[in-house]
Rosetta silent file (secondary structure, phi, psi, omega in degrees, C-alpha in Angstrom):
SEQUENCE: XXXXXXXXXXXXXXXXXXXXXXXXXXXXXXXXXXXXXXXXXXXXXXXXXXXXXXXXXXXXXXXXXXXXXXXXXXXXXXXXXXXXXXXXXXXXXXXXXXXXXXXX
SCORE:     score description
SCORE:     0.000 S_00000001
   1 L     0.000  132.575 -168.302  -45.889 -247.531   27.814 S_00000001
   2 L  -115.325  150.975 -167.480  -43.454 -246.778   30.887 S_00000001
   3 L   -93.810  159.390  175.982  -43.717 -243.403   32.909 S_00000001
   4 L   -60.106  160.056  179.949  -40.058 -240.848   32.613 S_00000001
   5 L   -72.959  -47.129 -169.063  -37.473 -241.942   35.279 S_00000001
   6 L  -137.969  126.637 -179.243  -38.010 -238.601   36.685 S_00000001
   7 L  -100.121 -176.116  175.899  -41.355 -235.718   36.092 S_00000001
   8 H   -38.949  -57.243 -170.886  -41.047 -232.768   37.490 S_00000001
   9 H   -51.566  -33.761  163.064  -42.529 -233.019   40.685 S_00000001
  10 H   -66.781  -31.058  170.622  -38.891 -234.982   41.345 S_00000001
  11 H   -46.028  -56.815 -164.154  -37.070 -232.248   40.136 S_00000001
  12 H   -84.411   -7.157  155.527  -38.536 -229.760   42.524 S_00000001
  13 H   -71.544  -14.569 -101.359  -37.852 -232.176   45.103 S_00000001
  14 H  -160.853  -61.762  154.000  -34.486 -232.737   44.864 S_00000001
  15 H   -64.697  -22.497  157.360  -33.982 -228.783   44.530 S_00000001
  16 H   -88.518   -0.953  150.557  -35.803 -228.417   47.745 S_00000001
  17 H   -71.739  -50.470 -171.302  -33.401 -230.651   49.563 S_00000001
  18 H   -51.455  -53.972  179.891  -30.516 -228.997   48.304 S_00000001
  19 H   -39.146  -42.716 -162.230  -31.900 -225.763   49.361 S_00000001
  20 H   -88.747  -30.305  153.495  -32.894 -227.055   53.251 S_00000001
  21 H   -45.433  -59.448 -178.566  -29.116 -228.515   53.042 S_00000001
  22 L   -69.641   -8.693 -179.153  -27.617 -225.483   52.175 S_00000001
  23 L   -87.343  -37.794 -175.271  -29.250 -223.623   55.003 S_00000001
  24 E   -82.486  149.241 -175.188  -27.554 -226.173   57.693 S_00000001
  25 L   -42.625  115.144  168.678  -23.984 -226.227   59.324 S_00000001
  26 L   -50.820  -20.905 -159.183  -22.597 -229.515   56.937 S_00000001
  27 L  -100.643  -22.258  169.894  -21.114 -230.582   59.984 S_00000001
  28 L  -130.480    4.372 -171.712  -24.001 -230.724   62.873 S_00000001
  29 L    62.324   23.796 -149.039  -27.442 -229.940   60.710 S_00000001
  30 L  -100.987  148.615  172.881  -27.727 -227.643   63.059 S_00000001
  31 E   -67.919  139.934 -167.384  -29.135 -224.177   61.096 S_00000001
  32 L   -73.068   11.447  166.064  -26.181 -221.914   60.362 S_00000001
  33 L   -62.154  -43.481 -160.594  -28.635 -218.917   61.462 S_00000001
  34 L  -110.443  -50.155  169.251  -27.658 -220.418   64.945 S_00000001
  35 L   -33.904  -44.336  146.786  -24.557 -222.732   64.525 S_00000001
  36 L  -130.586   62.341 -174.217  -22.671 -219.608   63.198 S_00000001
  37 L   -96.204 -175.870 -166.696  -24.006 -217.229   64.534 S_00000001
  38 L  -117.614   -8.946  161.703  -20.948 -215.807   67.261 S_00000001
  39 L   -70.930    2.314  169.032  -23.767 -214.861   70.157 S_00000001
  40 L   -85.123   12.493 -164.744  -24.443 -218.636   70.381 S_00000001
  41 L   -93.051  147.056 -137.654  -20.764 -219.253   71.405 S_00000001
  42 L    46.019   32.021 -170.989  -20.780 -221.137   74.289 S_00000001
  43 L  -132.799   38.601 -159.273  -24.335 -222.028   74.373 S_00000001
  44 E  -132.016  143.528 -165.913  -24.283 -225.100   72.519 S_00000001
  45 E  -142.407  155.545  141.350  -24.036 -228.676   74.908 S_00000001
  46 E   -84.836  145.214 -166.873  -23.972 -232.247   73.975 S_00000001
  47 L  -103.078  164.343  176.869  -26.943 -233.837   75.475 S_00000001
  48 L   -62.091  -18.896  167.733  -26.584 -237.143   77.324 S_00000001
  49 L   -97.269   55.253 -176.903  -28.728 -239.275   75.418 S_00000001
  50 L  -108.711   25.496  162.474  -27.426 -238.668   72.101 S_00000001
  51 E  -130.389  153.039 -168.323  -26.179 -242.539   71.771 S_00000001
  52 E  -123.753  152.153  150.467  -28.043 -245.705   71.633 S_00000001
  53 E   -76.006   92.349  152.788  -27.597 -249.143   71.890 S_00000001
  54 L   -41.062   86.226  146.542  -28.009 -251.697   68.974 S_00000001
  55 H   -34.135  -56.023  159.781  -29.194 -254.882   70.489 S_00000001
  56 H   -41.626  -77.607 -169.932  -28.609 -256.650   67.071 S_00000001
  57 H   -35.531  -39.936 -157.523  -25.038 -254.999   66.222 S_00000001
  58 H   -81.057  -22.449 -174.446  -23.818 -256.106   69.651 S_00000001
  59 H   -74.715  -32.118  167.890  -25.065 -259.642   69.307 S_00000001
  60 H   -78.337   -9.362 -177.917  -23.799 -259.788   66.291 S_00000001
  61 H  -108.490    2.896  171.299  -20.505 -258.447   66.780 S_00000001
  62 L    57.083   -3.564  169.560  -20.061 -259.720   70.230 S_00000001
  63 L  -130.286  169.088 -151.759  -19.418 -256.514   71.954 S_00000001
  64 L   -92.255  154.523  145.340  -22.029 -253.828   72.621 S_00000001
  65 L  -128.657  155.833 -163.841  -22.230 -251.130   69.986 S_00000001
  66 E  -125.691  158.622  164.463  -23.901 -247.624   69.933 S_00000001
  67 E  -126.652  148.997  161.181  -24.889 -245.070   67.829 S_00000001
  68 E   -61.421  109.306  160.733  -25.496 -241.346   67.525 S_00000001
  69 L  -126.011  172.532 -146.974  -28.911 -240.232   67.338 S_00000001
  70 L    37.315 -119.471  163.487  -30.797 -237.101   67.214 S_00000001
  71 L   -74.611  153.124  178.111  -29.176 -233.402   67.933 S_00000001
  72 L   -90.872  -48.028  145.214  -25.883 -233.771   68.039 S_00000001
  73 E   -27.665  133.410  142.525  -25.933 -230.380   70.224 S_00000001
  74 E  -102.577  128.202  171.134  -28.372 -228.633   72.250 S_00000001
  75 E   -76.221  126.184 -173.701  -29.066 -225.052   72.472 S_00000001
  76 L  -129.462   42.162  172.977  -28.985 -224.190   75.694 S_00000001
  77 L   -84.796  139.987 -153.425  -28.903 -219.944   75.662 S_00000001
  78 L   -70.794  153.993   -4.747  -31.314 -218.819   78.056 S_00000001
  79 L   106.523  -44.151  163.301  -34.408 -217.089   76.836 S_00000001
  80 L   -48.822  -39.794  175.431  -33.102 -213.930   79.435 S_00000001
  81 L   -22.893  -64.510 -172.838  -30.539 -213.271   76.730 S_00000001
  82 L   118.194 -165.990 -174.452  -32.678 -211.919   74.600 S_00000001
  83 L   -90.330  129.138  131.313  -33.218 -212.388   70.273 S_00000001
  84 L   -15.142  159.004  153.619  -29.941 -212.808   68.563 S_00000001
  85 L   -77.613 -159.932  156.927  -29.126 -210.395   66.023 S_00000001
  86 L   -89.161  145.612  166.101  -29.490 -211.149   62.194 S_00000001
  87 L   -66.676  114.188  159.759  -27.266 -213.421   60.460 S_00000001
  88 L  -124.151  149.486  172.840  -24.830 -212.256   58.721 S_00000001
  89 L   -74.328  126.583  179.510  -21.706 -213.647   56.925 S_00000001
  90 L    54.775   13.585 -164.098  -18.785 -211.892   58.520 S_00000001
  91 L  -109.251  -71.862 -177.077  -21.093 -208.945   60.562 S_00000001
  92 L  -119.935   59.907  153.522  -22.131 -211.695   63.427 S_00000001
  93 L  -113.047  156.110  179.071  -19.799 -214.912   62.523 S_00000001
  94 L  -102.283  169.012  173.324  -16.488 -215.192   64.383 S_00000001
  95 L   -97.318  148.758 -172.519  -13.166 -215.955   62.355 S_00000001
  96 L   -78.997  143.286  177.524  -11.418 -219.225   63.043 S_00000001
  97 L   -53.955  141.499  162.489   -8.118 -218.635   64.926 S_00000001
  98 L   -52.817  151.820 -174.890   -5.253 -218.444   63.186 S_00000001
  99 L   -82.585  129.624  159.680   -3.025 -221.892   63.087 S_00000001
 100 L   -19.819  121.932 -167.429   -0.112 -222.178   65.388 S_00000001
 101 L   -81.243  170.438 -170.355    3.266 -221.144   63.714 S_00000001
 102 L  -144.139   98.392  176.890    5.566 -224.283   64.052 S_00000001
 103 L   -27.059  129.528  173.093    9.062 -223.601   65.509 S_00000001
 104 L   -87.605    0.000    0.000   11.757 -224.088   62.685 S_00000001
């Protein structure tokens, strides 16, 4: 007798990724409480270690290669600031600029 491919207990994992997914920016992981919120804008940095060296890849590949790891971003807004507001969709997100018209 063989156990199901999947009990429950996979189920509710697998719904509680999606959920912790859907709360982050797809594009940095960062949560979209603060990634778009529009009083973070300009308080977001790349930090200096966020690449590594592979000691394998480069030997094997004969030149060095690196990777991204950790945040790709840091929050750096000051604690003087104060709390954010609450997130809201469209109350405190900014709108993306419109695209550049293109001379006919």
């Amino acid at each position: 007798m063989s156990s199901p491919e999947w009990v429950r207990d996979d189920y509710r994992l697998i719904e509680a990724l999606e959920q912790a997914e859907a709360m982050e920016c797809p594009g940095c992981h960062v949560p979209v409480e603060l990634a778009w919120h529009a009083g973070m804008s300009g308080f977001f940095a790349k930090p200096d270690d966020a690449e590594v060296v592979c000691q394998s890849c480069t030997a094997i590949k004969g030149e060095q290669v690196s990777y991204r790891v950790g945040p790709q971003v840091v929050n750096t807004r000051p604690d003087s600031k104060g709390p954010l507001k609450p997130f809201e969709i469209g109350v405190t997100t900014a709108r993306p600029e419109p695209p550049e018209k293109k001379p006919r």
